[in-house]
PDB file of C-alpha atoms (C1' of nucleotides) in Angstrom:
ATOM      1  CA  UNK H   1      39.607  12.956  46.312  1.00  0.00           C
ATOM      2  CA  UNK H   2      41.878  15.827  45.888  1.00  0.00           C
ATOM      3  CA  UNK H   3      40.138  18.825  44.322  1.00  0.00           C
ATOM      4  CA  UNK H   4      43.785  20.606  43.124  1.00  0.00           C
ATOM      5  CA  UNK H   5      43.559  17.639  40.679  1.00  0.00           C
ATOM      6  CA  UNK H   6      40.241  18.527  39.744  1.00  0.00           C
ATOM      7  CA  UNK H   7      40.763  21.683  39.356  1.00  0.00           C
ATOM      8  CA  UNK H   8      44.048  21.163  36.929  1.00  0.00           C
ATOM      9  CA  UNK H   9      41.639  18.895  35.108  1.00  0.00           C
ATOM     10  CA  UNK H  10      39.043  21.526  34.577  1.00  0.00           C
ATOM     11  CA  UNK H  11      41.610  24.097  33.058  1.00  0.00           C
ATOM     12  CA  UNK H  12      42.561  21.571  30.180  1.00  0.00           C
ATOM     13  CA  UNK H  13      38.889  20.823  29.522  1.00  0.00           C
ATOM     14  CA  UNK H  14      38.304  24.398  29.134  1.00  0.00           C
ATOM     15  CA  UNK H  15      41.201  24.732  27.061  1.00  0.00           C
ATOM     16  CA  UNK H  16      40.788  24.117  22.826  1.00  0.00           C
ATOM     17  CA  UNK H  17      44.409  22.595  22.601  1.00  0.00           C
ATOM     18  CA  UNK H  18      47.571  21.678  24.567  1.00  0.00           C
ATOM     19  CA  UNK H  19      48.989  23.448  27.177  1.00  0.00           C
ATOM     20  CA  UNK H  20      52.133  23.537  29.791  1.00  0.00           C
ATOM     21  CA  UNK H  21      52.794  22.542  32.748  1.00  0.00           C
ATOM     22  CA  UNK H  22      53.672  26.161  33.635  1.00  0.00           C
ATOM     23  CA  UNK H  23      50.634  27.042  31.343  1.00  0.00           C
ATOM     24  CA  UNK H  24      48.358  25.821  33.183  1.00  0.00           C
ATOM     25  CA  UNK H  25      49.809  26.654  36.419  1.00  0.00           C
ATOM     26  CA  UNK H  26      50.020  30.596  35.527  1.00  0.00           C
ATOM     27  CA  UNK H  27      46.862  30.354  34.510  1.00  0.00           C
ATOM     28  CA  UNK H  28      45.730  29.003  37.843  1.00  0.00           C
ATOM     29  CA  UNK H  29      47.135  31.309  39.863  1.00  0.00           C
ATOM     30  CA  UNK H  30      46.068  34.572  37.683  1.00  0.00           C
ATOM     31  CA  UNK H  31      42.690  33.052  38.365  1.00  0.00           C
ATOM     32  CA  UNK H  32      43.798  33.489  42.353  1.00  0.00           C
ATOM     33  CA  UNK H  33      44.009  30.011  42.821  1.00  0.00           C
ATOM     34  CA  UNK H  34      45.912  28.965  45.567  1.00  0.00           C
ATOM     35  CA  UNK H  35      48.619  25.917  44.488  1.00  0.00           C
ATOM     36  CA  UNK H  36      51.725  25.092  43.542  1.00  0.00           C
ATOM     37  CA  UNK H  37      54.034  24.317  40.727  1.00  0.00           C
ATOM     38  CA  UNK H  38      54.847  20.789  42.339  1.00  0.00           C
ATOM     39  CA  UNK H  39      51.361  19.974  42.297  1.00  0.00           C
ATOM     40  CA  UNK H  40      50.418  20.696  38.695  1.00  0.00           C
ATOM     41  CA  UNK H  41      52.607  18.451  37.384  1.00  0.00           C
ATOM     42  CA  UNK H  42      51.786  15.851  39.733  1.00  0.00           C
ATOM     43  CA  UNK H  43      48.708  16.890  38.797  1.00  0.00           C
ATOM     44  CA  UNK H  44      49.406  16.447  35.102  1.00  0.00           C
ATOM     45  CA  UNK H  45      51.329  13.472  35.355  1.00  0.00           C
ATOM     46  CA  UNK H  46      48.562  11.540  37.347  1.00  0.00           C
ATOM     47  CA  UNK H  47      45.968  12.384  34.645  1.00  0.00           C
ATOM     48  CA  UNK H  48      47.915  11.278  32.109  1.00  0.00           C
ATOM     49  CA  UNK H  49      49.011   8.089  33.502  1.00  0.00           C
ATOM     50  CA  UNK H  50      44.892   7.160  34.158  1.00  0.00           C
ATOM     51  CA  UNK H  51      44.497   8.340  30.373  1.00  0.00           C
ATOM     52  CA  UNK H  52      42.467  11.544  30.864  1.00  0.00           C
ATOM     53  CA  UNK H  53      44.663  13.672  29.525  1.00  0.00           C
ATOM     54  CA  UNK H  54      47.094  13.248  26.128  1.00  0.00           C
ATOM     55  CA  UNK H  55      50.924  14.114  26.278  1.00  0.00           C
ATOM     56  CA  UNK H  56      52.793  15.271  23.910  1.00  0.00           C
ATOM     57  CA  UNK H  57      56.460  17.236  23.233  1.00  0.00           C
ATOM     58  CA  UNK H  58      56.329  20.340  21.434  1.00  0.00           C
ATOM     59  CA  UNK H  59      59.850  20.940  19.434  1.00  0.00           C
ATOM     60  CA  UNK H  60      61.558  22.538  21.823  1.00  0.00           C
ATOM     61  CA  UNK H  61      61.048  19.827  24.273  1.00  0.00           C
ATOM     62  CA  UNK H  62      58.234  20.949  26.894  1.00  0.00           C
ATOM     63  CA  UNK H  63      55.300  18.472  27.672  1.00  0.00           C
ATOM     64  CA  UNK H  64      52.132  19.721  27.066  1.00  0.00           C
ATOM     65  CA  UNK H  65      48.891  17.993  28.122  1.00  0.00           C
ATOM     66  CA  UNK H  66      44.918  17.996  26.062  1.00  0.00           C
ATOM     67  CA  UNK H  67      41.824  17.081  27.874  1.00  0.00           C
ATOM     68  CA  UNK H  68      40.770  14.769  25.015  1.00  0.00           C
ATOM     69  CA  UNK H  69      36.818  13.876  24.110  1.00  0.00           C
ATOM     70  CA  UNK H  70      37.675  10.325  23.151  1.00  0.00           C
ATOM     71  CA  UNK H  71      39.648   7.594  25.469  1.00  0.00           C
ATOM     72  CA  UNK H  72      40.221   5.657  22.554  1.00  0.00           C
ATOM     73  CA  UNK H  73      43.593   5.479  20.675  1.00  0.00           C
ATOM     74  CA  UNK H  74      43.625   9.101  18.117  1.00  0.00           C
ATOM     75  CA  UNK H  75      45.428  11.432  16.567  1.00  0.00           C
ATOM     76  CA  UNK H  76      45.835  15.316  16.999  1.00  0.00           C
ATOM     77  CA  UNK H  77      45.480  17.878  14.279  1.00  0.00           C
ATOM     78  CA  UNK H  78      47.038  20.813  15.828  1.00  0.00           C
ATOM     79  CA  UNK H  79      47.149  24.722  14.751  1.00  0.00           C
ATOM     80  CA  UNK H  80      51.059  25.553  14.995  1.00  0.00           C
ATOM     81  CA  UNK H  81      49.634  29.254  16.009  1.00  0.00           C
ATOM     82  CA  UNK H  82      47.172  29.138  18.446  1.00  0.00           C
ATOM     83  CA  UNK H  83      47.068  25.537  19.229  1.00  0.00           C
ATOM     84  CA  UNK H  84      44.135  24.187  18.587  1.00  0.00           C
ATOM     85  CA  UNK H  85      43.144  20.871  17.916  1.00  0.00           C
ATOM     86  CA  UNK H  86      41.405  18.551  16.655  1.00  0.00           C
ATOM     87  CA  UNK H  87      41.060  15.039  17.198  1.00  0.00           C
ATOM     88  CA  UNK H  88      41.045  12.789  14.159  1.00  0.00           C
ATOM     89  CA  UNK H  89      41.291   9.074  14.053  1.00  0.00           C
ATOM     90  CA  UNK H  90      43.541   7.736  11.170  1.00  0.00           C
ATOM     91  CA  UNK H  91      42.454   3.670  10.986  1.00  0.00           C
ATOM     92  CA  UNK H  92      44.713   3.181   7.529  1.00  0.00           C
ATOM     93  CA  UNK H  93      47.606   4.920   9.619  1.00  0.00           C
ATOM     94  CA  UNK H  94      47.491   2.598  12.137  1.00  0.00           C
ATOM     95  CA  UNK H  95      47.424   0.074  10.078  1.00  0.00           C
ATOM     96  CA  UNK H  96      50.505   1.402   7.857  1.00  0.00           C
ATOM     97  CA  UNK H  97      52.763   1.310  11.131  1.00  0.00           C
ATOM     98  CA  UNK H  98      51.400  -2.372  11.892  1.00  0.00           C
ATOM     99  CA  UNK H  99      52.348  -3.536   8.656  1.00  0.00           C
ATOM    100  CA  UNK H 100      55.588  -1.302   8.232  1.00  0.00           C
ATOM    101  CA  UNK H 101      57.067  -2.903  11.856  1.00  0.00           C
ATOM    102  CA  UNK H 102      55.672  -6.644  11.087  1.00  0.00           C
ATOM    103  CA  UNK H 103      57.231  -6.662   7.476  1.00  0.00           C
ATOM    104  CA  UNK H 104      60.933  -5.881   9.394  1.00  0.00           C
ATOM    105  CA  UNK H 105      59.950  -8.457  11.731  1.00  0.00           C
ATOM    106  CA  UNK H 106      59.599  -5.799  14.648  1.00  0.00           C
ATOM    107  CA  UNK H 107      57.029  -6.603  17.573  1.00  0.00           C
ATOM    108  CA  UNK H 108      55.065  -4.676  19.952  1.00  0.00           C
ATOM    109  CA  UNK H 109      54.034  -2.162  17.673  1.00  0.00           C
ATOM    110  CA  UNK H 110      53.511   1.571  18.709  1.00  0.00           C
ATOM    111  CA  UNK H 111      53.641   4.954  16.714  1.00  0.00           C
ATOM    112  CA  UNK H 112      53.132   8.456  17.235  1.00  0.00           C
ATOM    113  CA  UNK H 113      51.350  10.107  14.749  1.00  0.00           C
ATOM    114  CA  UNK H 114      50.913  14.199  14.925  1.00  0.00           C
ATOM    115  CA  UNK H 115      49.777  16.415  12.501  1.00  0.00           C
ATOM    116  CA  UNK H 116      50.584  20.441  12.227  1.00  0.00           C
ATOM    117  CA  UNK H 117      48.677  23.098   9.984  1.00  0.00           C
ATOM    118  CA  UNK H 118      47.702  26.435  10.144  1.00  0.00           C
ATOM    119  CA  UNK H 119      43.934  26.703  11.061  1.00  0.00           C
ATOM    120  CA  UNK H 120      41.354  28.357   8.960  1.00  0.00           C
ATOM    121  CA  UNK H 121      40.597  31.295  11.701  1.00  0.00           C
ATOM    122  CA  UNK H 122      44.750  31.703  11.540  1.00  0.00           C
ATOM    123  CA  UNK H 123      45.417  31.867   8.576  1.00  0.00           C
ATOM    124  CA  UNK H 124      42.826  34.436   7.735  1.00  0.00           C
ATOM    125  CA  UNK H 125      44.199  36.399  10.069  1.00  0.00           C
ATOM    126  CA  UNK H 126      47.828  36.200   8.506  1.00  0.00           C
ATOM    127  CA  UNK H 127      46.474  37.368   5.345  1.00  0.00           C
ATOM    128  CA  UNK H 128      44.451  40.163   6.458  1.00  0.00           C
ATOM    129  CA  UNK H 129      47.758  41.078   8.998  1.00  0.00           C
TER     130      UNK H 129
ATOM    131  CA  UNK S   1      85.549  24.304   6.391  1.00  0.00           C
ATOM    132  CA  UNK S   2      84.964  22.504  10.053  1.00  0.00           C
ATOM    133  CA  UNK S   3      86.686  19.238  10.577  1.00  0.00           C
ATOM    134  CA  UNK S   4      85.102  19.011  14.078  1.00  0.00           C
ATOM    135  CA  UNK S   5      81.662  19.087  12.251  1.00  0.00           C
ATOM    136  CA  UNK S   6      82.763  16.641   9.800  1.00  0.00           C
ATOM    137  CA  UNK S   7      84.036  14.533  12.596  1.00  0.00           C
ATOM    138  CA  UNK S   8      80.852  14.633  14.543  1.00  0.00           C
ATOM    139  CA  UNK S   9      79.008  13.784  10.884  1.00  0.00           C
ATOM    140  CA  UNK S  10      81.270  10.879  10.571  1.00  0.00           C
ATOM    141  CA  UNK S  11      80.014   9.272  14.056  1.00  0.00           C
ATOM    142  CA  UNK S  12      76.350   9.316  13.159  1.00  0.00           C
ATOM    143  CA  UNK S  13      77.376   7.754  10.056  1.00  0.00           C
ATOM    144  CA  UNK S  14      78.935   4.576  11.335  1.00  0.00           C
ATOM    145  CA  UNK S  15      75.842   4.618  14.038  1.00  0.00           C
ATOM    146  CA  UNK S  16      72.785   2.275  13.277  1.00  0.00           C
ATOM    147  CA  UNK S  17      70.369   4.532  15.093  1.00  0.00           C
ATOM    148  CA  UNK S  18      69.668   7.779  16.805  1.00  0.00           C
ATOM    149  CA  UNK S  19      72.398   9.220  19.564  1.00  0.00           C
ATOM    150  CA  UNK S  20      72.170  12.012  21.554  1.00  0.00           C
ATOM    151  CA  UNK S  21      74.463  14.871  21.743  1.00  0.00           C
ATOM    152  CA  UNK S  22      76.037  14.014  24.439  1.00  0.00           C
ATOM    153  CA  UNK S  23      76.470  10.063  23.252  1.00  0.00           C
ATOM    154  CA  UNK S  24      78.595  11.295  20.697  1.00  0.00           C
ATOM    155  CA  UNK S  25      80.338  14.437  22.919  1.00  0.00           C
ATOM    156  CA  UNK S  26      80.871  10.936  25.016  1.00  0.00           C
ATOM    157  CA  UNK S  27      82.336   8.228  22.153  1.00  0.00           C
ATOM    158  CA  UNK S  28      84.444  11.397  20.672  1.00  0.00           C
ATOM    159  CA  UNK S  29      86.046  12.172  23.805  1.00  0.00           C
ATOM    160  CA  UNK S  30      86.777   7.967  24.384  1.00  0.00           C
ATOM    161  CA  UNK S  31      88.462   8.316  20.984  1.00  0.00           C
ATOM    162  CA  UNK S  32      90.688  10.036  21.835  1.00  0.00           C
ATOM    163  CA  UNK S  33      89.166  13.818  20.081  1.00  0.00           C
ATOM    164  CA  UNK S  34      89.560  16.956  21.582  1.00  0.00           C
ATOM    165  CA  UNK S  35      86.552  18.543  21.280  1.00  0.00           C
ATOM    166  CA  UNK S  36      83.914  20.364  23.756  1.00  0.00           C
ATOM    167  CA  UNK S  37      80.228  19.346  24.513  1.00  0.00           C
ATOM    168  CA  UNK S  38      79.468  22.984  23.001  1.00  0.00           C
ATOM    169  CA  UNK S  39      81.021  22.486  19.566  1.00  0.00           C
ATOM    170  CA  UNK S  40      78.983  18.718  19.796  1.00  0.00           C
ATOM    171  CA  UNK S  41      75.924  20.783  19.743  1.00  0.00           C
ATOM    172  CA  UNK S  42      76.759  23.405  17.067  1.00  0.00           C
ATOM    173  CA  UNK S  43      77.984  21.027  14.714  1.00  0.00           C
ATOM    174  CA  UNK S  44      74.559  18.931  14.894  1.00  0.00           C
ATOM    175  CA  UNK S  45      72.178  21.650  14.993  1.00  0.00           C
ATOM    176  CA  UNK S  46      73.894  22.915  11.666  1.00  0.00           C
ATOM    177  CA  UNK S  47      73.960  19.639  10.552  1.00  0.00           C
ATOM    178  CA  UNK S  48      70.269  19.394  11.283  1.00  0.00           C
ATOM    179  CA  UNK S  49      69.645  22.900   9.782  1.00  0.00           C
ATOM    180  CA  UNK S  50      71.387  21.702   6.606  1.00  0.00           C
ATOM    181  CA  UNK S  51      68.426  18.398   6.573  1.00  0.00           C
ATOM    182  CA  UNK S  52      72.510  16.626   6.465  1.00  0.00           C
ATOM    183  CA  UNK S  53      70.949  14.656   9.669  1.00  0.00           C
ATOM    184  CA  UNK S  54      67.614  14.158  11.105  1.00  0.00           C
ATOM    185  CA  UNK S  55      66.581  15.092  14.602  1.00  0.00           C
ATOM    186  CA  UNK S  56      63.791  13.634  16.717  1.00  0.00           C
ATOM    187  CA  UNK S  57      63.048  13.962  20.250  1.00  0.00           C
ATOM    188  CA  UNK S  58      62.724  11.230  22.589  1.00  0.00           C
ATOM    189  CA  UNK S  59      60.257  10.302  25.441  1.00  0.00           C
ATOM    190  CA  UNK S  60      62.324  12.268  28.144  1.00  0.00           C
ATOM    191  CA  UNK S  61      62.979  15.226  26.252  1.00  0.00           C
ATOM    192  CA  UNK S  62      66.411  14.524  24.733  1.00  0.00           C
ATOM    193  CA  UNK S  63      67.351  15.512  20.929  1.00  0.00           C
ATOM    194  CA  UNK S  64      68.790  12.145  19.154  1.00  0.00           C
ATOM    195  CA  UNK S  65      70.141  12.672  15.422  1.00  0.00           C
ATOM    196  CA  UNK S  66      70.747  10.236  12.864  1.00  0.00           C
ATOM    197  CA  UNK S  67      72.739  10.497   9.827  1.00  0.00           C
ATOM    198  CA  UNK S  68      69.809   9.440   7.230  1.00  0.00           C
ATOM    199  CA  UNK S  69      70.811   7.396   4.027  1.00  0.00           C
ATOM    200  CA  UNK S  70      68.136   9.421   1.868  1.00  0.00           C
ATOM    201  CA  UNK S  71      67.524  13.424   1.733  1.00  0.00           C
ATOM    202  CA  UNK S  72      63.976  12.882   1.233  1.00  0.00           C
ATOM    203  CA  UNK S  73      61.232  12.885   3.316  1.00  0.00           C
ATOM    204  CA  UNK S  74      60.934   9.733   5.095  1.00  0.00           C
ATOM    205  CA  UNK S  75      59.894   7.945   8.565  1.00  0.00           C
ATOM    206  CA  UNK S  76      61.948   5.828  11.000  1.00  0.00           C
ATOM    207  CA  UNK S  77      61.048   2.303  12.087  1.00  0.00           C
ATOM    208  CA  UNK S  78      62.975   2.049  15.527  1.00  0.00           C
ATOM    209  CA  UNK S  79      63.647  -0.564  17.707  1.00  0.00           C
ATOM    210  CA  UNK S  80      62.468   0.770  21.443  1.00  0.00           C
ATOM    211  CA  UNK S  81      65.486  -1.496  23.000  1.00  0.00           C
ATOM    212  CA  UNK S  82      68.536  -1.201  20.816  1.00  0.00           C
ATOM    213  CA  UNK S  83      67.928   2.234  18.856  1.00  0.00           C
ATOM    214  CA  UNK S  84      68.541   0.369  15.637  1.00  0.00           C
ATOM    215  CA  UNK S  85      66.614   2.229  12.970  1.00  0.00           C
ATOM    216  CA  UNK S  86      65.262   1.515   9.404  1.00  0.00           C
ATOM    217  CA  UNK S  87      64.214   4.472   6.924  1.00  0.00           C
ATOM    218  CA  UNK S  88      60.611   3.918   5.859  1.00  0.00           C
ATOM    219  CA  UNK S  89      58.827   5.498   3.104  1.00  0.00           C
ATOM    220  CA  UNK S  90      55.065   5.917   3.653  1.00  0.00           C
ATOM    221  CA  UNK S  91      53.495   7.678   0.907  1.00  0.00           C
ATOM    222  CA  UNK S  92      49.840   6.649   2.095  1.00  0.00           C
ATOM    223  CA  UNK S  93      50.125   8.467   5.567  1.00  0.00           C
ATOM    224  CA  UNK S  94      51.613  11.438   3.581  1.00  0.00           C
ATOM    225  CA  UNK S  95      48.265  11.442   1.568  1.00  0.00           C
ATOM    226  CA  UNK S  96      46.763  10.805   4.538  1.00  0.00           C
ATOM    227  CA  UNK S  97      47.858  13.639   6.515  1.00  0.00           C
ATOM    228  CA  UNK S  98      47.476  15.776   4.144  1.00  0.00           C
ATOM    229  CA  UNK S  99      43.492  14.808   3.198  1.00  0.00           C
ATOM    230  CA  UNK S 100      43.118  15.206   7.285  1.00  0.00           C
ATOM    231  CA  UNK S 101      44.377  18.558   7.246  1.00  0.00           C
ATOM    232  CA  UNK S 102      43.148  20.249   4.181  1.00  0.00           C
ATOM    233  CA  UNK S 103      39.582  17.972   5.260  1.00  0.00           C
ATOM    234  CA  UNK S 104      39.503  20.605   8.660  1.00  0.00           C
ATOM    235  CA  UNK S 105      40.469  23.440   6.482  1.00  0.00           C
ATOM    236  CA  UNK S 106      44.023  23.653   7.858  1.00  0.00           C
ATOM    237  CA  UNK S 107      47.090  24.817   5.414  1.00  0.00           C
ATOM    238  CA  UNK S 108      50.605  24.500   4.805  1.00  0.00           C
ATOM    239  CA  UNK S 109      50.266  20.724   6.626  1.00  0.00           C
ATOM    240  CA  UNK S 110      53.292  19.059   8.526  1.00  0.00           C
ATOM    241  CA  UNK S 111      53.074  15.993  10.071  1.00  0.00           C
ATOM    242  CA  UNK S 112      55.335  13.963  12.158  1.00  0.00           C
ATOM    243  CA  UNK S 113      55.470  10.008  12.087  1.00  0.00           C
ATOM    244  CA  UNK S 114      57.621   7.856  13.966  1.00  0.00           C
ATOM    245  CA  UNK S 115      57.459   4.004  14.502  1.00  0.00           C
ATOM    246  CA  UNK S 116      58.763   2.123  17.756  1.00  0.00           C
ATOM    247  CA  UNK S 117      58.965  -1.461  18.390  1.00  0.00           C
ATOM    248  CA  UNK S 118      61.049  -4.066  19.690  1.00  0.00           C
ATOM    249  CA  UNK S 119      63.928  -5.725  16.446  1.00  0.00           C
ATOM    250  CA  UNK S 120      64.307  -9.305  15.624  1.00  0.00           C
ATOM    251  CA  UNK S 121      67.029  -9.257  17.734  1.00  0.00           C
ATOM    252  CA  UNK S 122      66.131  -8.075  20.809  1.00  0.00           C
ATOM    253  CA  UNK S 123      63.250  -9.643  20.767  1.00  0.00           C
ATOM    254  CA  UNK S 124      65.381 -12.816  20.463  1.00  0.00           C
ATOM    255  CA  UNK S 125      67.805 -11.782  23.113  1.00  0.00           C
ATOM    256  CA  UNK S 126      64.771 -11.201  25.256  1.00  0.00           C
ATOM    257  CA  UNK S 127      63.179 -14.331  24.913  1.00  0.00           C
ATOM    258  CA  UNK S 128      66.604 -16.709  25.224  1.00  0.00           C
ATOM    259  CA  UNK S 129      67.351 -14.426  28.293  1.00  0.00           C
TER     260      UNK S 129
ATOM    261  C1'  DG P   1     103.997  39.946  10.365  1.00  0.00           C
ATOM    262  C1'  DT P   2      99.422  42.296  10.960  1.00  0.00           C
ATOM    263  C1'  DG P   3      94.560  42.402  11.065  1.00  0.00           C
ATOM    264  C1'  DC P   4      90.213  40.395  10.858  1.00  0.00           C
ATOM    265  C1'  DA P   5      86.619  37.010  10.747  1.00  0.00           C
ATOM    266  C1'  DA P   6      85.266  32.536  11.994  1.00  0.00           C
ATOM    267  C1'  DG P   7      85.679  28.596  15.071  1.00  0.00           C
ATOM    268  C1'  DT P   8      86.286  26.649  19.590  1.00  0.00           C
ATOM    269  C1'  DG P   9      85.382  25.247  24.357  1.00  0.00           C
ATOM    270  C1'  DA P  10      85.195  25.844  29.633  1.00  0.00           C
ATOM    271  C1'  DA P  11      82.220  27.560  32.525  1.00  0.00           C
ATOM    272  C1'  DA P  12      78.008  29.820  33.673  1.00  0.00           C
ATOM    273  C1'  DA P  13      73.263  30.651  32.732  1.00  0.00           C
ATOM    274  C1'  DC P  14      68.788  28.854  31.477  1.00  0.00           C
ATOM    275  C1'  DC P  15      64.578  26.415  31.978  1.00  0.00           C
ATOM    276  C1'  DG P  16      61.447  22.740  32.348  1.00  0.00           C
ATOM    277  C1'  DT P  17      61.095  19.148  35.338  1.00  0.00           C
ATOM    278  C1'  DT P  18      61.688  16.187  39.451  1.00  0.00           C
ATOM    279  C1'  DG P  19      62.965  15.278  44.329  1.00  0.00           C
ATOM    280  C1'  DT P  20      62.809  16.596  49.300  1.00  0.00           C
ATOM    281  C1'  DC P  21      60.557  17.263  53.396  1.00  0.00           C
ATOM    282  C1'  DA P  22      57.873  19.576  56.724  1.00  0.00           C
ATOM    283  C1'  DA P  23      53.343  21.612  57.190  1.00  0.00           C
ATOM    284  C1'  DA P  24      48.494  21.192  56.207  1.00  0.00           C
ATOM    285  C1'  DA P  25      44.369  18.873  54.857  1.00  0.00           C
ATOM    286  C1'  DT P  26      41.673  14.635  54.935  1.00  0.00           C
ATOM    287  C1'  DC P  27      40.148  10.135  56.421  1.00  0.00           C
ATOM    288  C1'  DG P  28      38.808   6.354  59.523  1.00  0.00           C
ATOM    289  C1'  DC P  29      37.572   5.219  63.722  1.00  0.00           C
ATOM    290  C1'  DC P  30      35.956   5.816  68.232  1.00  0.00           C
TER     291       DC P  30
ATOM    292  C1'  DG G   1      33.326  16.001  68.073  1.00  0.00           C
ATOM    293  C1'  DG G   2      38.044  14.288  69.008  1.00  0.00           C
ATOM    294  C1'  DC G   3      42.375  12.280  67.397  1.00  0.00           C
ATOM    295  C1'  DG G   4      45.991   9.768  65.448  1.00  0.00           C
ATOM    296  C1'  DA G   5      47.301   7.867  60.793  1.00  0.00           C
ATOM    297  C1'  DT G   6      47.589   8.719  56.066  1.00  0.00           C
ATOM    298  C1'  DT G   7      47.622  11.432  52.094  1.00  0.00           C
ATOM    299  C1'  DT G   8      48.214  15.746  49.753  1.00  0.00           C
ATOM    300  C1'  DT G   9      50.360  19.897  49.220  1.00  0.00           C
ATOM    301  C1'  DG G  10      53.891  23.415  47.979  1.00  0.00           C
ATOM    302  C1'  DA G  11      58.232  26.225  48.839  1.00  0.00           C
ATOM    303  C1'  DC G  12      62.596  25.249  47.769  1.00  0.00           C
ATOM    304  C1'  DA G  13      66.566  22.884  46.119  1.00  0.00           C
ATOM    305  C1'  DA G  14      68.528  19.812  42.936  1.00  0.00           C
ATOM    306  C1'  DC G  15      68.905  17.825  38.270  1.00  0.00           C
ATOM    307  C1'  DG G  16      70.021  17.418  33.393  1.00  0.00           C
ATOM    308  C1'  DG G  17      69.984  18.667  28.800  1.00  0.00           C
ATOM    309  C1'  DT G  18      70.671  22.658  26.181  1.00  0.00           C
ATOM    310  C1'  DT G  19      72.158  27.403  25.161  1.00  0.00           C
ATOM    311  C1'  DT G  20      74.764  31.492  25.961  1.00  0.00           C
ATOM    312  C1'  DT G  21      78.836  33.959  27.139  1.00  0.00           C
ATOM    313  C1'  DC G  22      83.288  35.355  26.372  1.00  0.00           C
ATOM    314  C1'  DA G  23      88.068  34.967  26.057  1.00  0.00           C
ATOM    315  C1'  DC G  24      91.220  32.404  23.287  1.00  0.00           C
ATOM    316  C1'  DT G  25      92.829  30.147  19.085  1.00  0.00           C
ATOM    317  C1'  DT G  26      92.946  29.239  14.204  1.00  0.00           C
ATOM    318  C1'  DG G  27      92.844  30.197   9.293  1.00  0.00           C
ATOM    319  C1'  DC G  28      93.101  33.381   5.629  1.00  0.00           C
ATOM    320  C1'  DA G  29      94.051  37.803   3.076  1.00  0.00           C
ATOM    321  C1'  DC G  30      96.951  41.376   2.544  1.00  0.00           C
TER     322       DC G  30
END
DNA sequence: GTGCAAGTGAAAACCGTTGTCAAAATCGCC
DNA sequence: GGCGATTTTGACAACGGTTTTCACTTGCAC
């Protein structure tokens, strides 16, 4: 139905890791798209809540949003330089944080799981900087 | 040197979970302490700087510290209801993470872990209710 | 007491995000 | 194609947590 959606959409598949709200919308409008700020994140926020896009905080607080290849329950692997990820799925982790809540007789079970590295394509570049 | 700091320390330590900044600018202030919202957030950021408290951010963006019983690296096992959190050691996901990382070539691997579900008691005090 | 560095806090700035609301696009129906 | 109803859009204003600013106070050395 709306093609602004779409379009948001497209960007993140496009894109090898997670990126803003305002990311994406600069990005957008550099390209001479015509939308607003309002819209990406309703944008955003609609994708995410159908389960086509990932969410996740970065440290200083901002959501940022991942086009992911797989609907099912994963991890990310992400490059704390340029960003990108990869998507890894961690079956022994998810059982750890079963196990860890049911053993202090918690219920309804969730976890968030993230891992950080510099990538290979980085960190050559660090050493040859 | 600070007594404001050690004040603020000494309200995460009687805590059972994470508070926010301004929880504990809030329960200082109903005590009776004259202190400002500013010198809340100083005290914990050095705090956090120090590893004297950890930090971790919640689903709507807000920093929550917690005064942790051990320096070492560990994960937290919180109730999603009450807040009320238990230190977990995980040394399998450590391993885990790190076999994912070096596994895509990454370096210098980080990883964060949390664990959310609902306590004994809430769970109880959800049911009777 | 004097001088200086560190600590403090009220208020303002900041910044990502969310709400408001009128204009514009789209749909369903004839 | 015409037309009213519904949905979508986006400029702008508000919001809320955090950070910065800056003038004032406190503690310490001399």
């Amino acid at each position: 139905m709306s093609s602004r959606r779409d379009a948001v959409h497209e960007i993140l598949r496009q894109s090898e890791g997670f990126r803003s709200a305002q990311d994406v919308y600069a990005e957008m409008r550099a390209e001479g798209a015509k939308i607003g700020l309002t819209t990406v994140y309703r944008a955003l926020q609609a994708l995410a809540d159908n389960g086509h896009v990932d969410v996740l905080r970065t440290d200083d607080g901002e959501s940022v949003y991942r086009a992911c290849a797989s609907g099912d329950h994963h991890h990310h692997l992400v490059c704390r330089r340029c960003g990108r990820t990869v998507e890894v799925a961690g079956p022994a982790v998810e059982r750890w944080a079963e196990a860890v809540g049911t053993e202090h007789g918690f219920t309804e079970i969730t976890h968030t799981v993230e891992v950080f590295g510099t990538c290979p394509a980085c960190s050559a570049a660090a050493k040859a900087g």
